[in-house]
JSON list of C-alpha atoms in Angstrom, two decimals:
[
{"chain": "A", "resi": 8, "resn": "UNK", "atom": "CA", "xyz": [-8.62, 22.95, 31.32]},
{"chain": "A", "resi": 9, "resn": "UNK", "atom": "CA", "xyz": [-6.58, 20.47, 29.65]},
{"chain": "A", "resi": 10, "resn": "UNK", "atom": "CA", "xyz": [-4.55, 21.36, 26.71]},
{"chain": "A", "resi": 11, "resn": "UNK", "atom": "CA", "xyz": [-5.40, 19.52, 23.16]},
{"chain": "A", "resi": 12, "resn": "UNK", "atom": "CA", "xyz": [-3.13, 17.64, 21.27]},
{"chain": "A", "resi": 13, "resn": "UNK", "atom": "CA", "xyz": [-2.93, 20.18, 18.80]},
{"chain": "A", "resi": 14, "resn": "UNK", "atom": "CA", "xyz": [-2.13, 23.16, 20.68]},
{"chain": "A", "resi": 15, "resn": "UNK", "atom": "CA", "xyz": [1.23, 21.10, 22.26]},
{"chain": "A", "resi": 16, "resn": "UNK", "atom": "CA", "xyz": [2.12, 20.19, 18.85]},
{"chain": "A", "resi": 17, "resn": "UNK", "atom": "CA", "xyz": [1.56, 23.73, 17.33]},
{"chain": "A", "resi": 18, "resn": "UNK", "atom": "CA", "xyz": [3.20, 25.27, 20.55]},
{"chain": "A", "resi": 19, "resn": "UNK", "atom": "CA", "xyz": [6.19, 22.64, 20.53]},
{"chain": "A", "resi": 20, "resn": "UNK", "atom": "CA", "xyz": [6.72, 23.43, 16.76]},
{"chain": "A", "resi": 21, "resn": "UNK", "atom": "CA", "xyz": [6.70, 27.25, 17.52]},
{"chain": "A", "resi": 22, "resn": "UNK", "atom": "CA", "xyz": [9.16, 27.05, 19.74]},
{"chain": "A", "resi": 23, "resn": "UNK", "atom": "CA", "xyz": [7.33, 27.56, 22.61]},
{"chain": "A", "resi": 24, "resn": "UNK", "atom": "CA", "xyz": [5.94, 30.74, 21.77]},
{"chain": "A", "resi": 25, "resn": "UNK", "atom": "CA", "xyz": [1.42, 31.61, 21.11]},
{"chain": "A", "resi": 26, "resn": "UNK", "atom": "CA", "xyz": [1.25, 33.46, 18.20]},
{"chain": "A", "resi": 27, "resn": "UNK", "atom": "CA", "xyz": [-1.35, 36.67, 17.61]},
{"chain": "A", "resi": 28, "resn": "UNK", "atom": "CA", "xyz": [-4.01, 35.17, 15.10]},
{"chain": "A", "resi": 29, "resn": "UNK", "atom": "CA", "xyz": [-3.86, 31.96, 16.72]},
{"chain": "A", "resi": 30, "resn": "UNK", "atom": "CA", "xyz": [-7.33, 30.17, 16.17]},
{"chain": "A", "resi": 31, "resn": "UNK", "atom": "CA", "xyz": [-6.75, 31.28, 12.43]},
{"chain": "A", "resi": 32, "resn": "UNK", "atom": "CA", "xyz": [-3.04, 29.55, 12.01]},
{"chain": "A", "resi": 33, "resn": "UNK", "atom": "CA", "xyz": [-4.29, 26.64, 14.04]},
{"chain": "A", "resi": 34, "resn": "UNK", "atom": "CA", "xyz": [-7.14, 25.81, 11.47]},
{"chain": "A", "resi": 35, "resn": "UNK", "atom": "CA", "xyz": [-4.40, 26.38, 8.62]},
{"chain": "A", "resi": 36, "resn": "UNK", "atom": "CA", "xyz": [-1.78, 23.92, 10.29]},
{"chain": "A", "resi": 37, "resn": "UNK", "atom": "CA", "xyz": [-4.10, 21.12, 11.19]},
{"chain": "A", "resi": 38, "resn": "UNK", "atom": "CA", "xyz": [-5.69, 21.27, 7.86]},
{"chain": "A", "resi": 39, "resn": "UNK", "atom": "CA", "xyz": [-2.57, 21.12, 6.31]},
{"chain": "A", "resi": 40, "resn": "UNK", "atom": "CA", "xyz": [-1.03, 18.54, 8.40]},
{"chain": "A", "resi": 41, "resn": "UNK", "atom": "CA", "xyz": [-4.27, 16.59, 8.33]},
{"chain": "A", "resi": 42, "resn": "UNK", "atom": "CA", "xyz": [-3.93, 15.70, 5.20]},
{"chain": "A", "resi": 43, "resn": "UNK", "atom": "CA", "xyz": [-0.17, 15.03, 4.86]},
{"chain": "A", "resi": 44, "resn": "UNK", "atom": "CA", "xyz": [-0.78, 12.86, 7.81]},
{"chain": "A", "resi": 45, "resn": "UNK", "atom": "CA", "xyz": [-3.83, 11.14, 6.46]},
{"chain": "A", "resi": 46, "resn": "UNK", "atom": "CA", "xyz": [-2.69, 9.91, 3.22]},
{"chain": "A", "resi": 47, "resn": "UNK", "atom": "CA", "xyz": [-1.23, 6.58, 3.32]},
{"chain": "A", "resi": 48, "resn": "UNK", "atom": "CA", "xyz": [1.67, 4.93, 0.67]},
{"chain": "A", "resi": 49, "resn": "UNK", "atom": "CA", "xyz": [-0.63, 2.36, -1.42]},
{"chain": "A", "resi": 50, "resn": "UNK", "atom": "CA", "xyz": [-0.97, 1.31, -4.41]},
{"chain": "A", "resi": 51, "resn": "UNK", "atom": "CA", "xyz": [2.19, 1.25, -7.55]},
{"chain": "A", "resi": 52, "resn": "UNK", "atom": "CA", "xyz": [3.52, 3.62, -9.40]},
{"chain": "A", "resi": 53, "resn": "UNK", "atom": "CA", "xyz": [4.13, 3.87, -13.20]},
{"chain": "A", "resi": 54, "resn": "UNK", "atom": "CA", "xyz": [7.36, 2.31, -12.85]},
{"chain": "A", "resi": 55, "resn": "UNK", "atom": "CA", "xyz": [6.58, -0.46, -10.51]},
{"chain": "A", "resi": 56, "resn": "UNK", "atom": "CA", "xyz": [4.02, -1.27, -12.46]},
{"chain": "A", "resi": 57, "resn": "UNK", "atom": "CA", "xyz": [6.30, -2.07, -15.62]},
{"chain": "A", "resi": 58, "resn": "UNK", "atom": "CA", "xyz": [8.33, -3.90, -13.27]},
{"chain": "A", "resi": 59, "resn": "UNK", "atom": "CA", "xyz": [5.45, -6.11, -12.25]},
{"chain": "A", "resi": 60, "resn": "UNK", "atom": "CA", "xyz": [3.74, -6.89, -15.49]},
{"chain": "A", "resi": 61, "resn": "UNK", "atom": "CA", "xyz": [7.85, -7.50, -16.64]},
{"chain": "A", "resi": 62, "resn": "UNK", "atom": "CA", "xyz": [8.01, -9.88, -13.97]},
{"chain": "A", "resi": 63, "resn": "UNK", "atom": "CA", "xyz": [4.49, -11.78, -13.63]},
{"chain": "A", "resi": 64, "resn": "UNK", "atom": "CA", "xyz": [5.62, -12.01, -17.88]},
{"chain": "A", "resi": 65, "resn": "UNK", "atom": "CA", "xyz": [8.30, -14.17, -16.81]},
{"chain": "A", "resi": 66, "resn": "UNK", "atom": "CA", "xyz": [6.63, -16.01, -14.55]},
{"chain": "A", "resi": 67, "resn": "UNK", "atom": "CA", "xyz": [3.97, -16.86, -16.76]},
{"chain": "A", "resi": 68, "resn": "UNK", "atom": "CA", "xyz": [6.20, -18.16, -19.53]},
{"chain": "A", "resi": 69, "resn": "UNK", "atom": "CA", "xyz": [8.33, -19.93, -17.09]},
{"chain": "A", "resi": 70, "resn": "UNK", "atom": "CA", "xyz": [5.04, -21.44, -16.12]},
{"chain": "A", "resi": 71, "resn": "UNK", "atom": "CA", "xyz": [4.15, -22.29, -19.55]},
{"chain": "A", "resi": 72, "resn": "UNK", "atom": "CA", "xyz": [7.52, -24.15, -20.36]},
{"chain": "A", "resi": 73, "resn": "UNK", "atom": "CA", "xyz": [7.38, -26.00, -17.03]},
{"chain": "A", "resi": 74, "resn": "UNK", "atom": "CA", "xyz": [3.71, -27.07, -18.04]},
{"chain": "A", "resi": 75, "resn": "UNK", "atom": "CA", "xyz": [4.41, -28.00, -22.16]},
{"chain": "A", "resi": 76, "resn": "UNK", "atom": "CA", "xyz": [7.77, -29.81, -21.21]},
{"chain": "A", "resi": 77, "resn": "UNK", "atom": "CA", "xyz": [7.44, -33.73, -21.36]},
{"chain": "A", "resi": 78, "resn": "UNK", "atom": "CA", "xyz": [7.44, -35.56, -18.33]},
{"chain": "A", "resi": 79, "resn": "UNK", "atom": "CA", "xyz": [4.56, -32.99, -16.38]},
{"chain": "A", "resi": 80, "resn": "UNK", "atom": "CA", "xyz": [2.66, -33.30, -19.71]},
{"chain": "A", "resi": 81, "resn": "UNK", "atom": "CA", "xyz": [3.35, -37.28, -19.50]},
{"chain": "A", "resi": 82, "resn": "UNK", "atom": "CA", "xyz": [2.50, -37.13, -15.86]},
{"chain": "A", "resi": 83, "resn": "UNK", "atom": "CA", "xyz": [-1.12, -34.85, -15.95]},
{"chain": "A", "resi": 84, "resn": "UNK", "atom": "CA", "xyz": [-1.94, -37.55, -18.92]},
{"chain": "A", "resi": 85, "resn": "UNK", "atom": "CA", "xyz": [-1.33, -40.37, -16.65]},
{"chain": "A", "resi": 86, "resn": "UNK", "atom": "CA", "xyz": [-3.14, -38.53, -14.05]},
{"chain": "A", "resi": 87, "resn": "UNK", "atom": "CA", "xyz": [-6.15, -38.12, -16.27]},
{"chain": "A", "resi": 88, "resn": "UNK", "atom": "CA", "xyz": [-6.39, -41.37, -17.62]},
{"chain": "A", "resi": 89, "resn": "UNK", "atom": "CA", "xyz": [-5.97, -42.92, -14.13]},
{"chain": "A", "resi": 90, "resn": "UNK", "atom": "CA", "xyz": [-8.84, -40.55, -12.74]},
{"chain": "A", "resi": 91, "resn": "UNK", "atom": "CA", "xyz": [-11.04, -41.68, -15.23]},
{"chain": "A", "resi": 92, "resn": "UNK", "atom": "CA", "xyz": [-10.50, -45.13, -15.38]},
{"chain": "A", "resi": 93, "resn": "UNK", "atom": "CA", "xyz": [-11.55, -45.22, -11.02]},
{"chain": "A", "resi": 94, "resn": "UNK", "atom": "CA", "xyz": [-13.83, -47.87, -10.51]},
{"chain": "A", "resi": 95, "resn": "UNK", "atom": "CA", "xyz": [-16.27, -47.25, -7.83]}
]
C-alpha cells in the first residue's frame, strides 16, 4: 500500500517514530496544520491602511495642483475649444 502524504510528514516530524493513538493525533495535526497552511497573507492591515489613505492623500492633492496650475488649465481650455469648434 502506498504511504499518504500525511503519514511521511507526521512520521518525518516525529522523528521517525508511530505513535500509540495514532489515527487520533493524525486528525489533530492535519486539522491544525490545515488551516495554518490554508490561510493566505491578503488584504492590509490597520497600519498599512493609514499608510495608504496618507499616501493616495498626497497623490490626490499633487494631482489637484498639477490640474489647477496654469498652463494644463490653459492647455484642456484650448483643447476644449478646439474640439468643439471641429468642422465635419
Amino acid at each position: 500500500m502506498e504511504t499518504k502524504f500525511w503519514d511521511r510528514a507526521v512520521d518525518v516530524l516525529r522523528g521517525g517514530r508511530l505513535l500509540t493513538g495514532w489515527p487520533d493525533r493524525r486528525a489533530q495535526w492535519s486539522v491544525r496544520w490545515a488551516g495554518r497552511l490554508g490561510r493566505s497573507d491578503r488584504g492590509m492591515t490597520t497600519s498599512e491602511y493609514a499608510v495608504g489613505t496618507i499616501a493616495a492623500c498626497a497623490f490626490a492633492a499633487v494631482l489637484y495642483k498639477v490640474v489647477n496650475s496654469g498652463p494644463v488649465l490653459s492647455a484642456l481650455q484650448s483643447l476644449v475649444e478646439d474640439s468643439l469648434d471641429a468642422k465635419f
